[in-house]
CSV table of C-alpha atoms and ligand atoms in Angstrom, one decimal:
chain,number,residue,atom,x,y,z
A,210,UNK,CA,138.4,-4.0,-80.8
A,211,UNK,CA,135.5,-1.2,-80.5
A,212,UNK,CA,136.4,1.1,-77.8
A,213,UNK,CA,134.6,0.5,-74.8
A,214,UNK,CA,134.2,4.0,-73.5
A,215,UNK,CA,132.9,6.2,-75.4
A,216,UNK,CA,132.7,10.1,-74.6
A,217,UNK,CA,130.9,12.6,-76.8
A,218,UNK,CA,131.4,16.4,-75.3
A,219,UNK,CA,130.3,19.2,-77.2
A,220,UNK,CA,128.2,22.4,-76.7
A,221,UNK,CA,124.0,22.8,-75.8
A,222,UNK,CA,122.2,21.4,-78.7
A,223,UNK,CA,124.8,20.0,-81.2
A,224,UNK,CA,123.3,16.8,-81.5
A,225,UNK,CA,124.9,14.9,-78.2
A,226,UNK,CA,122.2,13.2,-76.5
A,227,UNK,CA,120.8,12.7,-80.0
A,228,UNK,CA,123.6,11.1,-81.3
A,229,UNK,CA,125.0,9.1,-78.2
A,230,UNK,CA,121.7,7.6,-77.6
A,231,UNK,CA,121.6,6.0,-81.2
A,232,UNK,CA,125.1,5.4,-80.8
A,233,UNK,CA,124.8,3.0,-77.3
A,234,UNK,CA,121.9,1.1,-78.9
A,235,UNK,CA,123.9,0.7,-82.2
A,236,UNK,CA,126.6,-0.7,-80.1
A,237,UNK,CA,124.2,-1.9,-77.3
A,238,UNK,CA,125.8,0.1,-74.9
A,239,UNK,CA,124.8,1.6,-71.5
A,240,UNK,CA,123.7,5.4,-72.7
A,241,UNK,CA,124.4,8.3,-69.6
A,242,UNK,CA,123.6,11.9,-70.5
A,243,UNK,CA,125.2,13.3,-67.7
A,244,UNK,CA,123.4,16.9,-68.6
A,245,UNK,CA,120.3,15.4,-67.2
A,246,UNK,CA,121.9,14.8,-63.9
A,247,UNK,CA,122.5,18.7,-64.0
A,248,UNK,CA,119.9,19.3,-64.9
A,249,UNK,CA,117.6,17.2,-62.4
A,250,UNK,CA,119.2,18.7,-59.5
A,251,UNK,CA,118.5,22.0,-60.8
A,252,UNK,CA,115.0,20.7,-61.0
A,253,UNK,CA,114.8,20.1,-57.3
A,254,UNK,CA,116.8,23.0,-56.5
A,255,UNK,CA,114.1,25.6,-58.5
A,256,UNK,CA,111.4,23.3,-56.5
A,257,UNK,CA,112.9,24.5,-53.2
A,258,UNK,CA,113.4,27.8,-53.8
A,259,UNK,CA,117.5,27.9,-53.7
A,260,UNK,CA,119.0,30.3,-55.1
A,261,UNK,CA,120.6,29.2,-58.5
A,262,UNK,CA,124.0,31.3,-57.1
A,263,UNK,CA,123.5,29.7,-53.7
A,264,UNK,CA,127.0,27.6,-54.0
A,265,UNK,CA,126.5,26.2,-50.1
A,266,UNK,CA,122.9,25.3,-50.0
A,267,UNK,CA,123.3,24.1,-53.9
A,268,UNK,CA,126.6,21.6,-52.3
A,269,UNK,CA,124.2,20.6,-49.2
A,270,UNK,CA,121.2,20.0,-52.3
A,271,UNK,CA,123.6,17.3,-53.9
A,272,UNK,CA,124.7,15.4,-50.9
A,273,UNK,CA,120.7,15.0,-50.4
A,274,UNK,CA,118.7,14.1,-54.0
A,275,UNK,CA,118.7,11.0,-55.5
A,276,UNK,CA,119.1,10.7,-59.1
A,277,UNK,CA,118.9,7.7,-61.4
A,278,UNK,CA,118.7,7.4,-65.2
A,279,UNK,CA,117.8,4.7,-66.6
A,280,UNK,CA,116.3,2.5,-69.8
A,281,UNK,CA,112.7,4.6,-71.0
A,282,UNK,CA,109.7,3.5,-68.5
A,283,UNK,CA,107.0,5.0,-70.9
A,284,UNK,CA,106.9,4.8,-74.7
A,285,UNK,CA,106.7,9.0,-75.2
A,286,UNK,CA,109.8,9.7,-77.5
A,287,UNK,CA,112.4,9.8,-74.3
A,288,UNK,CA,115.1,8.1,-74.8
A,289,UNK,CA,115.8,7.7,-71.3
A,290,UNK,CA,114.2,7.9,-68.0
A,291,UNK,CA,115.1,10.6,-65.2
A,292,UNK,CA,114.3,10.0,-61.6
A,293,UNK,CA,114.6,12.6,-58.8
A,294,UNK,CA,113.9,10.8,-55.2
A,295,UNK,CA,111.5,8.2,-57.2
A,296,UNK,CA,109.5,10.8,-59.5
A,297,UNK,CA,110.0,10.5,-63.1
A,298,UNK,CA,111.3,14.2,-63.9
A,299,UNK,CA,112.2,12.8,-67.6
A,300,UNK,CA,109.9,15.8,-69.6
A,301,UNK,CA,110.3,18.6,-66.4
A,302,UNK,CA,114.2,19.2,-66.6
A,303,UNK,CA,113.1,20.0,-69.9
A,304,UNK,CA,111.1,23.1,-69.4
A,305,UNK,CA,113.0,26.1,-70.2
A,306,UNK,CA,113.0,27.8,-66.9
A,307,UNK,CA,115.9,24.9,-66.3
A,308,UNK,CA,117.6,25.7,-69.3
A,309,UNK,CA,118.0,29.4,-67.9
A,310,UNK,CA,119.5,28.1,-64.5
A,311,UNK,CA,121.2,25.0,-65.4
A,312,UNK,CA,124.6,26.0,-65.9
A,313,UNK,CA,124.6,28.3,-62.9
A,314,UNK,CA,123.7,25.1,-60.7
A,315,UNK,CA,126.7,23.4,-62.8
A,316,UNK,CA,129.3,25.4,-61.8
A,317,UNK,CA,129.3,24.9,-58.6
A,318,UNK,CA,132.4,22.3,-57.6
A,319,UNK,CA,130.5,20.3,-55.1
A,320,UNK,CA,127.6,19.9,-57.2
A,321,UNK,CA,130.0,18.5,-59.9
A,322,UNK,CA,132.2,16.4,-57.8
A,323,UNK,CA,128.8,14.8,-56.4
A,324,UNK,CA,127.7,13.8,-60.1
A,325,UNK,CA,131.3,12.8,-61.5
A,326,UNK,CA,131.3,10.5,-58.6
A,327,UNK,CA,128.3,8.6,-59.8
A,328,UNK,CA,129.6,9.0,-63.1
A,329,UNK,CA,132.7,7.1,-63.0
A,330,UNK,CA,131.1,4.0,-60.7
A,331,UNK,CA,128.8,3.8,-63.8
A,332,UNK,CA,131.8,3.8,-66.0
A,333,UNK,CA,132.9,1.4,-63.9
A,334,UNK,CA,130.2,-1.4,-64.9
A,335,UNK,CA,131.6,-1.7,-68.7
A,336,UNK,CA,130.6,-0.8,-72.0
A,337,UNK,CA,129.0,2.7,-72.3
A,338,UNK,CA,128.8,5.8,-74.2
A,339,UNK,CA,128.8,8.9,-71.9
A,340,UNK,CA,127.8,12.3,-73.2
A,341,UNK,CA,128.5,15.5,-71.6
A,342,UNK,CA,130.4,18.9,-71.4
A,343,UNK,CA,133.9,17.4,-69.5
A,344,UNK,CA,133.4,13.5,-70.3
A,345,UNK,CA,136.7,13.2,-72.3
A,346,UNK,CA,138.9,15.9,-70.4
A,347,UNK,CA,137.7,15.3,-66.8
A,348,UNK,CA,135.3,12.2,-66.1
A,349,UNK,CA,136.7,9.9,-68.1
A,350,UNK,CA,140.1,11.0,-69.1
A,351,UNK,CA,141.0,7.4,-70.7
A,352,UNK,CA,138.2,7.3,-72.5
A,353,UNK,CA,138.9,4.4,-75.4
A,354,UNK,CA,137.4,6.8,-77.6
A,355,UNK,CA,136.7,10.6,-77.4
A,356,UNK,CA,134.3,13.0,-79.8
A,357,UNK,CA,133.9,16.6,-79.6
A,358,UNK,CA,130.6,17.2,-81.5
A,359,UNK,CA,129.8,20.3,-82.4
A,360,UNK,CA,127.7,23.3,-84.7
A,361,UNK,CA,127.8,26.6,-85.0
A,362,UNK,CA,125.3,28.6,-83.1
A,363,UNK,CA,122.9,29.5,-85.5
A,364,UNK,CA,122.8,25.8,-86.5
A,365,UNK,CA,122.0,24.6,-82.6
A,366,UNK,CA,119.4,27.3,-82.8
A,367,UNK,CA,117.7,26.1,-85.2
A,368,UNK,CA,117.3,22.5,-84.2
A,369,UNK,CA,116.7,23.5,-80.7
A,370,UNK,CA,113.4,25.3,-82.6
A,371,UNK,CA,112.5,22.6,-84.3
A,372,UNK,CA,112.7,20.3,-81.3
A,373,UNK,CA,110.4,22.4,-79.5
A,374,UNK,CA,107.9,22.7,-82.2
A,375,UNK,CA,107.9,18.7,-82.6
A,376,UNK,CA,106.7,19.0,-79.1
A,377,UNK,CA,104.0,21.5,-79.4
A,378,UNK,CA,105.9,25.1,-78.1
A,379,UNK,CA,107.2,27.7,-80.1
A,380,UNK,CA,109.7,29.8,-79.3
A,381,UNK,CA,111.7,32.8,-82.1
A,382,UNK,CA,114.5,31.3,-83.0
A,383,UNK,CA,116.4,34.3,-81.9
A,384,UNK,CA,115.3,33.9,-78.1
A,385,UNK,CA,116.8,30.7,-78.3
A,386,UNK,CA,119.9,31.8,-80.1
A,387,UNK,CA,120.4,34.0,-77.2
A,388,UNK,CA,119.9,31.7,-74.8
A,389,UNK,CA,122.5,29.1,-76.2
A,390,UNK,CA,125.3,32.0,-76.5
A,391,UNK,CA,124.8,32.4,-73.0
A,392,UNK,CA,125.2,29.0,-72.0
A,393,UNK,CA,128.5,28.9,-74.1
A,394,UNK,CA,129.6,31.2,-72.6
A,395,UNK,CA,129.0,30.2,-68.9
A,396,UNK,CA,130.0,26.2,-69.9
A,397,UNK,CA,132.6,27.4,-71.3
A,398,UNK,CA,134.0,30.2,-69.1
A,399,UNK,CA,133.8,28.4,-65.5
A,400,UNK,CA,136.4,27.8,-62.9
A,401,UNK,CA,135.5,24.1,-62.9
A,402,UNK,CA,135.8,21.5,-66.1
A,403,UNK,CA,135.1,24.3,-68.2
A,404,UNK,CA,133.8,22.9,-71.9
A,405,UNK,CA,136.4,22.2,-74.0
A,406,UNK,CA,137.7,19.3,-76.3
A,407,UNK,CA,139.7,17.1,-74.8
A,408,UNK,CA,143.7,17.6,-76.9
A,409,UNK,CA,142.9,13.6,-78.2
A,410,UNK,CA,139.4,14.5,-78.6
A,411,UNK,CA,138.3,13.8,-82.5
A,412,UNK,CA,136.2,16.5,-83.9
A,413,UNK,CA,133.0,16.1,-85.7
A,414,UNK,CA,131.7,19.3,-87.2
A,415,UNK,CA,128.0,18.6,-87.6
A,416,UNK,CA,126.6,22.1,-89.8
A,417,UNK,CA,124.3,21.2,-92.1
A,418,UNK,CA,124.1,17.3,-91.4
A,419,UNK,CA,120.8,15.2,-90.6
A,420,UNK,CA,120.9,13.5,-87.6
A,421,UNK,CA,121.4,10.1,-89.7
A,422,UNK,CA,124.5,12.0,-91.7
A,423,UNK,CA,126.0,13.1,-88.3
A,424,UNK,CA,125.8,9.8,-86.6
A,425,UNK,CA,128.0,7.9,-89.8
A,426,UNK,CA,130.4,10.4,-89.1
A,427,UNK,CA,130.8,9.0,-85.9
A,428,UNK,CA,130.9,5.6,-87.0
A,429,UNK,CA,132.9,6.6,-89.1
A,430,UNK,CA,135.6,7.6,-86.3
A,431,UNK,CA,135.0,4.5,-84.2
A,432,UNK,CA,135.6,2.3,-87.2
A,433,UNK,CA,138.8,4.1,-87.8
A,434,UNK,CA,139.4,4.0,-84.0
A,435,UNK,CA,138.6,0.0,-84.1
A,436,UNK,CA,141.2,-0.2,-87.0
A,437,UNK,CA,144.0,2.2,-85.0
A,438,UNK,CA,143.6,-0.5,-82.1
A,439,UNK,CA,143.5,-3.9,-84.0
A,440,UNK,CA,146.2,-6.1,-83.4
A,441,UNK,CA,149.5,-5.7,-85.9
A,442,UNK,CA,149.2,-8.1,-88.8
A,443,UNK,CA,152.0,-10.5,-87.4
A,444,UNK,CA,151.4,-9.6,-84.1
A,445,UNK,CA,154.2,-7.1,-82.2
A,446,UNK,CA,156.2,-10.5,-80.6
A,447,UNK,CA,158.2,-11.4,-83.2
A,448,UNK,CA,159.3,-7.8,-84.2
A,449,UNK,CA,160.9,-8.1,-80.7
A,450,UNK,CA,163.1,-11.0,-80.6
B,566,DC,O1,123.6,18.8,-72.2
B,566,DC,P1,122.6,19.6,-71.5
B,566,DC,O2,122.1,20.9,-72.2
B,566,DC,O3,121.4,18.8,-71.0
B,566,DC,O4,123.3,20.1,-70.2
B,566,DC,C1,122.7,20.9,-69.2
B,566,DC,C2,123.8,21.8,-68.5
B,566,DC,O5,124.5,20.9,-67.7
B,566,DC,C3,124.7,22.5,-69.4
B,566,DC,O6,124.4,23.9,-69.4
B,566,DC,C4,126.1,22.3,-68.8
B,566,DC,C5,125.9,21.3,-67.7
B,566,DC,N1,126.7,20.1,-67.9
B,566,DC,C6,128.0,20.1,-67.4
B,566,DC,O7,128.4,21.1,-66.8
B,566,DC,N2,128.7,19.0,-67.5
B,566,DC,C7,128.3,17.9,-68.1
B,566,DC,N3,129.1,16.8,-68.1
B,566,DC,C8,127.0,17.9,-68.7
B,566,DC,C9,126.2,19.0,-68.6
């Protein structure tokens, strides 16, 4: 049987959103990038002025917003929509002043508990593939099937450049090299669900691959996953009496 749930954690910019998305429609799945739920109340917490260290008012913030994703509302390249209280958000959590803040927001227990929360009730509904930072190790803990994706630096560097060309801004790749060491280092150094593969996690190492090369190695794992948890050839009865 293909696994049901699906969860692909990795590190900012190896592919996840990318790959997960192509992924759920492959399987037709329901797709949730859970770094856009981060990353929309960071929107709405830059909007209000809050401090992005601000752990109470943050905690008080995600009590308050209301944040949906859904299927795309507007044929732009997305391959989802965000909402924050109504307003599509989809291209603003984007911008890079929320890729400075977001994993400061993210840190913050309450903030995360809210989120999970909504998390899990989607898991709830069935079939989906989940992407995220602490899917496979905190969210969904039985996931059916669980991928670490990752790349090296230098190599989520340079996609994230080329990404942001495709959509017009340019930024030196170095800049953006920083900027993903940093948030390494703060996904992966915090109190709370820190980043890490889950210990039944399967790795996919992603250096060097097109996106089309990187997504059959998933396959590639789900098939095998498929074939791990297909029933015995003679079925496991008769072995028992
Ligand atoms: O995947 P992304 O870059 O859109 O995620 C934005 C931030 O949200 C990232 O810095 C870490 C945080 N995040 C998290 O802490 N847990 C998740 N499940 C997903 C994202």
């Amino acid at each position: 049987m293909t696994p049901r749930t699906i969860a692909i954690d990795g590190p900012a910019g190896a592919g996840k959103s990318t790959i997960g998305a192509l992924v759920a429609e492959r399987l037709g799945y329901l797709f949730l990038d859970t770094g856009a739920m981060y990353r929309a109340v960071t929107l709405a917490a830059q909007r209000r002025g809050i401090d992005p260290d601000d752990g109470p008012t943050l905690t008080k913030l995600a009590r308050e917003v209301r944040v949906n994703i859904g299927p795309p509302t507007v044929r732009d390249g997305r391959a989802y929509t965000v909402l924050l209280d109504g307003e599509d958000v989809t291209w603003a959590i984007r911008e890079p002043e929320i890729d400075r803040i977001v994993s400061q927001v993210a840190r913050v227990p309450y903030v995360r508990d809210a989120m999970v929360e909504q998390q899990r009730a989607l898991a709830e509904r069935g079939r989906l593939v989940m992407v995220g930072r602490d899917i496979g190790t905190v969210v969904l803990p039985k996931a059916d099937l669980k991928v670490f994706l990752t790349a090296s630096a230098a190599e989520r560097a340079k996609r994230r450049e080329e990404e942001l060309r495709a959509r017009g801004q340019v930024r030196p790749r170095q800049e953006l090299l920083q900027e993903i060491l940093r948030r390494d280092r703060l996904d992966s150094e915090r109190a709370v669900a820190p980043l890490r593969a889950a210990d039944d996690a399967i790795i996919v190492q992603t250096d060097g691959l097109s996106v089309g090369q990187a997504l059959e190695r998933v396959f590639a794992v789900l098939t095998r996953a498929d074939a791990r948890e297909g029933p015995a050839p003679h079925g496991g009865q008769a072995s028992r009496s």
